[in-house]
Tab-separated table of C-alpha atoms and ligand atoms in Angstrom:
chain	number	residue	atom	x	y	z
A	1242	MET	CA	36.248	9.693	198.424
A	1243	THR	CA	38.423	10.705	195.454
A	1244	LYS	CA	42.020	11.532	196.430
A	1245	ILE	CA	44.275	12.445	193.527
A	1246	LEU	CA	48.060	12.411	193.176
A	1247	VAL	CA	49.434	14.423	190.225
A	1248	SER	CA	53.028	13.478	189.387
A	1249	GLY	CA	55.136	16.132	187.616
A	1250	GLY	CA	52.295	18.463	188.581
A	1251	CYS	CA	54.300	21.716	188.604
A	1252	GLY	CA	55.006	21.499	184.850
A	1253	GLN	CA	53.097	23.066	181.951
A	1254	ILE	CA	50.012	20.831	182.186
A	1255	GLY	CA	49.931	20.293	185.951
A	1256	THR	CA	49.957	24.042	186.621
A	1257	ASP	CA	46.597	24.268	184.828
A	1258	LEU	CA	45.260	20.817	185.751
A	1259	VAL	CA	45.769	20.968	189.528
A	1260	PRO	CA	43.579	24.073	190.134
A	1261	GLU	CA	40.785	22.487	188.042
A	1262	LEU	CA	40.996	19.267	190.056
A	1263	GLN	CA	41.072	21.317	193.286
A	1264	LYS	CA	37.874	23.135	192.213
A	1265	LYS	CA	36.176	19.856	191.426
A	1266	TYR	CA	37.297	17.626	194.305
A	1267	GLY	CA	38.446	20.088	197.015
A	1268	LYS	CA	41.931	21.477	197.606
A	1269	GLU	CA	42.578	19.030	200.452
A	1270	ASN	CA	42.066	16.067	198.080
A	1271	ILE	CA	44.705	16.945	195.479
A	1272	ILE	CA	48.371	16.134	196.158
A	1273	THR	CA	50.925	17.512	193.725
A	1274	ASN	CA	54.340	15.931	193.203
A	1275	ASP	CA	57.384	17.307	191.413
A	1276	LEU	CA	61.155	17.140	191.624
A	1277	ARG	CA	61.603	20.694	192.890
A	1278	GLU	CA	59.433	23.025	194.919
A	1279	PRO	CA	58.077	25.883	192.741
A	1280	GLU	CA	58.407	29.533	193.861
A	1281	SER	CA	54.774	29.559	194.895
A	1282	TRP	CA	52.096	26.847	195.006
A	1283	ASP	CA	48.559	26.826	196.340
A	1284	GLY	CA	47.928	23.287	197.590
A	1285	ILE	CA	49.515	20.165	199.063
A	1286	LEU	CA	52.992	19.379	197.687
A	1287	GLU	CA	55.058	16.197	197.948
A	1288	ILE	CA	58.514	16.883	196.512
A	1289	PHE	CA	60.407	13.722	195.487
A	1290	ASP	CA	61.654	11.787	192.472
A	1291	PHE	CA	58.785	9.687	191.079
A	1292	GLN	CA	61.343	7.033	190.074
A	1293	ASP	CA	61.558	6.226	193.795
A	1294	VAL	CA	58.824	3.580	193.936
A	1295	GLU	CA	58.995	3.194	197.719
A	1296	LYS	CA	58.369	6.891	198.180
A	1297	VAL	CA	55.462	6.810	195.692
A	1298	GLU	CA	53.916	3.945	197.671
A	1299	GLU	CA	54.465	5.784	200.971
A	1300	VAL	CA	52.645	8.857	199.584
A	1301	ILE	CA	49.773	6.727	198.228
A	1302	LYS	CA	49.302	5.204	201.694
A	1303	LYS	CA	49.803	8.491	203.581
A	1304	HIS	CA	47.077	10.306	201.572
A	1305	ASN	CA	44.803	7.319	200.758
A	1306	ILE	CA	45.243	8.029	197.043
A	1307	THR	CA	42.583	6.606	194.676
A	1308	VAL	CA	43.587	8.257	191.376
A	1309	ILE	CA	46.940	9.204	189.794
A	1310	TYR	CA	47.392	11.683	186.954
A	1311	HIS	CA	50.898	10.630	185.946
A	1312	LEU	CA	52.472	13.625	184.172
A	1313	ALA	CA	56.144	13.336	185.249
A	1314	CYS	CA	58.124	12.924	182.049
A	1315	ILE	CA	60.990	14.129	179.852
A	1316	LEU	CA	59.684	15.708	176.616
A	1317	SER	CA	60.821	15.239	173.007
A	1318	ALA	CA	63.519	17.875	172.421
A	1319	ALA	CA	64.959	17.645	175.953
A	1320	GLY	CA	64.862	13.837	175.630
A	1321	GLU	CA	67.064	13.768	172.529
A	1322	LYS	CA	69.903	15.257	174.624
A	1323	ILE	CA	69.578	12.492	177.252
A	1324	PRO	CA	67.892	9.555	175.486
A	1325	TYR	CA	68.756	6.809	177.987
A	1326	LYS	CA	67.692	8.900	180.967
A	1327	THR	CA	64.469	9.629	179.048
A	1328	TRP	CA	63.830	5.902	178.632
A	1329	GLU	CA	64.490	5.301	182.348
A	1330	VAL	CA	62.358	8.161	183.686
A	1331	ASN	CA	59.425	7.782	181.292
A	1332	MET	CA	59.214	3.975	181.367
A	1333	GLN	CA	60.202	3.220	184.962
A	1334	THR	CA	57.784	5.731	186.477
A	1335	LEU	CA	54.919	4.457	184.308
A	1336	ARG	CA	55.593	0.827	185.201
A	1337	ASN	CA	55.768	1.700	188.909
A	1338	VAL	CA	52.453	3.564	188.637
A	1339	LEU	CA	50.779	0.627	186.887
A	1340	ASP	CA	52.126	-1.894	189.431
A	1341	LEU	CA	50.870	0.283	192.293
A	1342	ALA	CA	47.525	0.628	190.486
A	1343	VAL	CA	47.204	-3.170	190.622
A	1344	LYS	CA	48.156	-3.268	194.321
A	1345	TYR	CA	45.950	-0.356	195.482
A	1346	ASN	CA	43.173	-0.511	192.856
A	1347	LEU	CA	44.009	2.977	191.539
A	1348	LYS	CA	42.508	4.698	188.502
A	1349	ILE	CA	45.194	6.166	186.216
A	1350	PHE	CA	45.424	9.000	183.687
A	1351	TRP	CA	48.619	8.922	181.660
A	1352	PRO	CA	49.092	11.180	178.632
A	1353	SER	CA	50.579	9.945	175.400
A	1354	SER	CA	51.458	12.254	172.507
A	1355	ILE	CA	51.424	12.764	168.748
A	1356	ALA	CA	55.104	11.769	169.157
A	1357	VAL	CA	54.030	8.098	168.882
A	1358	PHE	CA	53.825	8.697	165.129
A	1359	GLY	CA	56.825	8.854	162.827
A	1360	PRO	CA	57.871	9.633	159.267
A	1361	SER	CA	56.213	6.475	157.908
A	1362	THR	CA	52.801	7.484	159.339
A	1363	PRO	CA	50.274	9.191	156.999
A	1364	ARG	CA	50.743	12.900	157.872
A	1365	ASP	CA	47.272	14.261	157.148
A	1366	LYS	CA	44.268	13.308	159.249
A	1367	THR	CA	46.418	10.633	160.879
A	1368	PRO	CA	44.086	7.757	161.810
A	1369	GLN	CA	43.721	6.246	165.286
A	1370	ASP	CA	45.273	2.969	164.143
A	1371	THR	CA	48.128	3.339	161.686
A	1372	VAL	CA	51.850	2.809	161.249
A	1373	MET	CA	53.689	3.954	164.389
A	1374	GLU	CA	57.461	4.079	164.010
A	1375	PRO	CA	58.557	7.010	166.210
A	1376	THR	CA	62.105	8.294	165.735
A	1377	THR	CA	62.606	10.143	169.056
A	1378	MET	CA	63.310	8.391	172.369
A	1379	TYR	CA	60.346	10.327	173.805
A	1380	GLY	CA	58.071	8.967	171.060
A	1381	ILE	CA	59.404	5.449	171.632
A	1382	THR	CA	58.593	5.700	175.371
A	1383	LYS	CA	55.116	6.995	174.537
A	1384	ARG	CA	54.380	4.134	172.139
A	1385	ALA	CA	55.835	1.523	174.527
A	1386	GLY	CA	53.886	3.209	177.355
A	1387	GLU	CA	50.635	2.925	175.405
A	1388	MET	CA	51.219	-0.793	174.924
A	1389	LEU	CA	52.071	-1.189	178.633
A	1390	CYS	CA	48.824	0.562	179.651
A	1391	ASN	CA	46.845	-1.707	177.339
A	1392	TYR	CA	48.647	-4.763	178.788
A	1393	TYR	CA	47.893	-3.814	182.410
A	1394	HIS	CA	44.267	-3.152	181.497
A	1395	LYS	CA	43.819	-6.493	179.737
A	1396	LYS	CA	45.871	-8.609	182.160
A	1397	PHE	CA	45.109	-6.987	185.536
A	1398	GLY	CA	41.969	-4.924	184.841
A	1399	VAL	CA	43.686	-1.590	185.617
A	1400	ASP	CA	41.387	1.333	184.734
A	1401	VAL	CA	44.020	3.338	182.860
A	1402	ARG	CA	42.960	6.018	180.371
A	1403	SER	CA	45.018	8.039	177.928
A	1404	VAL	CA	44.969	10.605	175.146
A	1405	ARG	CA	47.593	11.485	172.556
A	1406	TYR	CA	47.827	15.205	173.256
A	1407	PRO	CA	48.921	17.426	170.371
A	1408	GLY	CA	51.148	20.463	171.128
A	1409	LEU	CA	49.598	22.343	174.065
A	1410	ILE	CA	49.472	26.135	174.263
A	1411	SER	CA	49.123	27.890	177.607
A	1412	TYR	CA	50.229	30.987	179.506
A	1413	LYS	CA	50.516	29.955	183.185
A	1414	GLN	CA	53.688	27.826	182.953
A	1415	GLU	CA	56.194	27.819	180.112
A	1416	PRO	CA	56.642	24.508	178.259
A	1417	GLY	CA	59.293	22.069	179.443
A	1418	GLY	CA	61.478	21.170	176.430
A	1419	GLY	CA	59.190	20.010	173.626
A	1420	THR	CA	59.217	20.382	169.847
A	1421	THR	CA	55.935	22.330	169.845
A	1422	ASP	CA	57.289	24.996	172.242
A	1423	TYR	CA	57.693	27.590	169.420
A	1424	ALA	CA	53.900	27.971	169.367
A	1425	VAL	CA	54.098	29.328	172.932
A	1426	GLU	CA	57.430	31.163	172.676
A	1427	ILE	CA	56.142	33.449	169.898
A	1428	PHE	CA	53.711	35.012	172.387
A	1429	TYR	CA	56.357	35.632	175.060
A	1430	ASP	CA	58.847	37.221	172.656
A	1431	SER	CA	56.324	39.310	170.729
A	1432	LEU	CA	54.797	40.744	173.922
A	1433	LYS	CA	58.255	41.563	175.274
A	1434	GLY	CA	58.978	43.424	172.015
A	1435	LYS	CA	61.755	40.944	171.109
A	1436	PRO	CA	62.290	39.631	167.560
A	1437	PHE	CA	61.108	35.997	167.548
A	1438	SER	CA	63.540	33.373	166.251
A	1439	CYS	CA	61.387	30.411	165.243
A	1440	PHE	CA	63.193	27.041	165.468
A	1441	VAL	CA	61.019	25.457	162.756
A	1442	GLY	CA	60.406	26.690	159.200
A	1443	PRO	CA	57.352	28.755	158.162
A	1444	GLU	CA	55.526	25.850	156.530
A	1445	THR	CA	55.851	23.480	159.491
A	1446	THR	CA	52.325	22.421	160.400
A	1447	LEU	CA	51.446	20.508	163.569
A	1448	PRO	CA	48.279	19.645	165.512
A	1449	MET	CA	47.771	21.930	168.536
A	1450	MET	CA	45.321	22.586	171.365
A	1451	TYR	CA	44.658	25.365	173.850
A	1452	MET	CA	45.273	24.163	177.429
A	1453	ASP	CA	41.691	24.626	178.693
A	1454	ASP	CA	40.491	22.158	176.044
A	1455	ALA	CA	43.237	19.689	177.024
A	1456	ILE	CA	42.356	19.858	180.722
A	1457	ARG	CA	38.646	19.446	179.960
A	1458	ALA	CA	39.399	16.465	177.684
A	1459	SER	CA	41.480	14.766	180.395
A	1460	ILE	CA	38.847	15.211	183.111
A	1461	GLU	CA	35.992	14.215	180.767
A	1462	LEU	CA	37.866	11.076	179.756
A	1463	MET	CA	38.456	10.174	183.410
A	1464	GLU	CA	34.767	10.711	184.217
A	1465	ALA	CA	33.375	8.794	181.231
A	1466	PRO	CA	31.690	5.458	182.028
A	1467	ALA	CA	34.241	2.629	181.781
A	1468	GLU	CA	32.172	0.805	179.133
A	1469	SER	CA	32.492	3.752	176.710
A	1470	ILE	CA	36.300	3.634	176.883
A	1471	LYS	CA	37.071	1.113	174.150
A	1472	ILE	CA	40.695	2.130	173.542
A	1473	ARG	CA	43.178	1.388	176.327
A	1474	THR	CA	46.313	2.307	174.423
A	1475	SER	CA	45.538	6.002	173.842
A	1476	TYR	CA	42.983	8.131	171.987
A	1477	ASN	CA	43.900	10.455	169.114
A	1478	LEU	CA	42.880	13.981	170.157
A	1479	THR	CA	43.027	17.326	168.384
A	1480	ALA	CA	41.605	20.824	168.208
A	1481	MET	CA	43.392	22.694	165.393
A	1482	SER	CA	46.331	22.525	162.990
A	1483	PHE	CA	48.282	25.507	161.730
A	1484	SER	CA	51.643	26.302	160.174
A	1485	ALA	CA	54.211	28.491	161.933
A	1486	GLU	CA	53.511	31.145	159.281
A	1487	GLU	CA	49.750	31.034	159.904
A	1488	LEU	CA	50.431	31.513	163.615
A	1489	GLU	CA	52.719	34.461	162.807
A	1490	ARG	CA	49.924	36.069	160.705
A	1491	GLU	CA	47.399	35.598	163.513
A	1492	VAL	CA	49.700	37.109	166.164
A	1493	ARG	CA	50.514	40.032	163.832
A	1494	LYS	CA	46.822	41.001	163.772
A	1495	HIS	CA	47.260	41.920	167.474
A	1496	ILE	CA	50.929	42.984	167.432
A	1497	PRO	CA	51.633	44.642	164.032
A	1498	ALA	CA	55.308	45.292	164.948
A	1499	LEU	CA	55.986	41.545	165.363
A	1500	GLN	CA	59.330	40.460	163.863
A	1501	VAL	CA	59.896	36.786	163.027
A	1502	ALA	CA	62.999	35.075	161.626
A	1503	TYR	CA	62.902	31.389	160.749
A	1504	ASN	CA	66.026	29.544	161.955
A	1505	PRO	CA	65.250	25.819	161.887
A	1506	ASP	CA	67.421	23.707	164.201
A	1507	LYS	CA	67.492	20.008	165.191
A	1508	ARG	CA	63.873	20.200	166.286
A	1509	GLN	CA	62.786	20.674	162.642
A	1510	LYS	CA	63.471	17.008	161.949
A	1511	ILE	CA	61.314	15.949	164.882
A	1512	ALA	CA	58.474	18.257	163.769
A	1513	ASP	CA	58.721	16.873	160.223
A	1514	SER	CA	58.304	13.332	161.567
A	1515	TRP	CA	54.991	14.135	163.295
A	1516	PRO	CA	51.479	14.429	161.798
A	1517	ALA	CA	50.208	17.709	160.358
A	1518	SER	CA	46.643	16.898	161.400
A	1519	ILE	CA	44.878	14.206	163.422
A	1520	ASP	CA	41.673	12.227	163.002
A	1521	ASP	CA	40.137	12.038	166.490
A	1522	THR	CA	36.745	10.605	165.468
A	1523	LYS	CA	36.993	7.760	168.023
A	1524	ALA	CA	37.345	10.173	170.973
A	1525	ARG	CA	34.421	12.238	169.641
A	1526	GLU	CA	32.207	9.171	169.122
A	1527	GLU	CA	33.106	7.100	172.183
A	1528	TRP	CA	33.240	9.649	175.001
A	1529	GLY	CA	31.889	12.813	173.399
A	1530	TRP	CA	35.075	14.847	172.920
A	1531	GLN	CA	34.510	18.327	171.431
A	1532	HIS	CA	37.104	21.077	171.274
A	1533	LYS	CA	36.049	24.689	171.849
A	1534	VAL	CA	39.049	26.921	171.071
A	1535	ASP	CA	40.357	27.652	167.553
A	1536	LEU	CA	43.441	29.562	166.355
A	1537	PRO	CA	41.991	33.122	166.461
A	1538	GLU	CA	40.469	32.610	169.917
A	1539	MET	CA	43.588	30.923	171.322
A	1540	THR	CA	45.739	33.800	170.011
A	1541	LYS	CA	43.514	36.428	171.622
A	1542	ILE	CA	43.426	34.597	174.978
A	1543	MET	CA	47.218	34.111	175.009
A	1544	ILE	CA	47.889	37.785	174.276
A	1545	ASP	CA	45.337	39.100	176.798
A	1546	GLU	CA	46.443	36.739	179.578
A	1547	LEU	CA	50.186	37.199	179.044
A	1548	LYS	CA	49.758	40.996	178.993
A	1549	ARG	CA	47.971	40.695	182.338
A	1550	LYS	CA	50.730	38.389	183.652
A	1551	PHE	CA	53.556	40.726	182.551
A	1552	ASP	CA	51.716	43.813	183.932
A	1553	GLY	CA	51.410	41.967	187.272
A	1554	GLU	CA	55.163	41.306	187.296
A	1555	ASN	CA	56.017	45.014	186.825
B	263	NAD	P1	56.643	19.506	181.662
B	263	NAD	O1	58.016	19.167	181.268
B	263	NAD	O2	56.183	20.915	181.588
B	263	NAD	O3	56.351	18.986	183.150
B	263	NAD	C1	56.775	17.726	183.579
B	263	NAD	C2	57.113	17.860	185.039
B	263	NAD	O4	57.584	16.589	185.478
B	263	NAD	C3	58.239	18.870	185.310
B	263	NAD	O5	57.781	19.845	186.245
B	263	NAD	C4	59.376	18.027	185.870
B	263	NAD	O6	60.099	18.677	186.901
B	263	NAD	C5	58.612	16.822	186.411
B	263	NAD	N1	59.428	15.619	186.492
B	263	NAD	C6	60.299	15.118	185.577
B	263	NAD	N2	60.869	14.001	186.025
B	263	NAD	C7	60.335	13.768	187.257
B	263	NAD	C8	60.529	12.775	188.225
B	263	NAD	N3	61.395	11.781	188.035
B	263	NAD	N4	59.828	12.854	189.389
B	263	NAD	C9	58.951	13.857	189.603
B	263	NAD	N5	58.726	14.836	188.704
B	263	NAD	C10	59.417	14.795	187.548
B	263	NAD	O7	55.664	18.551	180.823
B	263	NAD	P2	54.123	18.767	180.491
B	263	NAD	O8	54.054	19.506	179.210
B	263	NAD	O9	53.403	19.261	181.673
B	263	NAD	O10	53.734	17.262	180.153
B	263	NAD	C11	53.105	16.409	181.081
B	263	NAD	C12	52.741	15.130	180.364
B	263	NAD	O11	51.935	15.428	179.205
B	263	NAD	C13	53.945	14.338	179.831
B	263	NAD	O12	53.683	12.957	179.951
B	263	NAD	C14	53.984	14.716	178.367
B	263	NAD	O13	54.547	13.709	177.584
B	263	NAD	C15	52.518	14.863	178.048
B	263	NAD	N6	52.303	15.712	176.870
B	263	NAD	C16	52.510	17.053	176.923
B	263	NAD	C17	52.309	17.819	175.773
B	263	NAD	C18	52.503	19.315	175.782
B	263	NAD	O14	52.436	19.942	174.708
B	263	NAD	N7	52.746	19.935	176.932
B	263	NAD	C19	51.904	17.209	174.573
B	263	NAD	C20	51.770	15.818	174.548
B	263	NAD	C21	51.932	15.074	175.711
B	264	AKB	C1	56.669	17.861	172.714
B	264	AKB	O1	56.798	18.656	171.754
B	264	AKB	O2	57.562	17.092	173.104
B	264	AKB	C2	55.314	17.790	173.366
B	264	AKB	C3	54.466	16.762	172.688
B	264	AKB	C4	53.680	17.118	171.496
B	264	AKB	O3	54.452	15.638	173.100
B	264	AKB	N1	54.729	19.097	173.323
């Protein structure tokens, strides 16, 4: 019987992932962890700090957990304000999860990020294997985390699987302090009739993905036969790449009154250090990854769903 624990599950990804896992495996088989209880939540919650390894073990035993989706993390922009805390949270929780995976024979999903790449990486169609010299503490923890996953797989046989998500765009939960957050914020501000101040310049181009594709990729990767998973660091993964200006043009097709001012801040440097586009051939060849949503479709979904959300709030 599959019993899944999702750490950091009330964040941007977990808010979409948990209902999908509930549909697939039954609501009673999905346990969501986070630091703080959200205003509303449909499912079983275990609120505690995932750095507390004894508590994690207690919850694994209490619910007979067989799989962990380990999402608890501090993201890139937030992490630059508290780099040492970012190292502690991101690395300590991952190591605890991997140690417990050895002890309880757990299967693990742990997301990496395009943040593993840095300014010395080729920026266009960034290959799976290339120079990786990240310049943010978040990126450093992601690269070190990838190597740790690979180590635990090779040394202890842990079935740990990972993708390097690009920037993720969704409407259910706002993003939690990343560099790609502008690609979500534009929708909130434009629908509220507010001028949008974009914290990166118009030409800034990054790889992105609509959340439904990201959730499907994660579940498909976890369900793929073990022998097809050849990469135990993390798979490159992408759906689309667009500049901030291209996104502005697409949103303006739906909201002609949109006002955008470009005011790059410290996050510009992080964005400039990341790839503009990703080569994810390995994921497509080895476990059949295919994205479905492109820029025009993502824009339409975001506007329709956020309008519905805001109407519901009024
Ligand atoms: P998020 O910040 O929205 O959510 C993370 C959640 O973890 C938050 O709800 C936070 O309260 C919780 N958390 C933090 N520290 C914790 C702790 N010690 N114990 C328990 N909970 C804790 O992040 P997200 O966007 O949902 O990202 C989830 C994972 O996906 C992260 O590993 C992130 O690096 C990765 N990722 C996300 C994106 C993206 O665009 N969202 C892109 C690449 C990779
Ligand atoms: C961030 O910007 O920190 C995340 C990511 C791409 O890892 N969205």
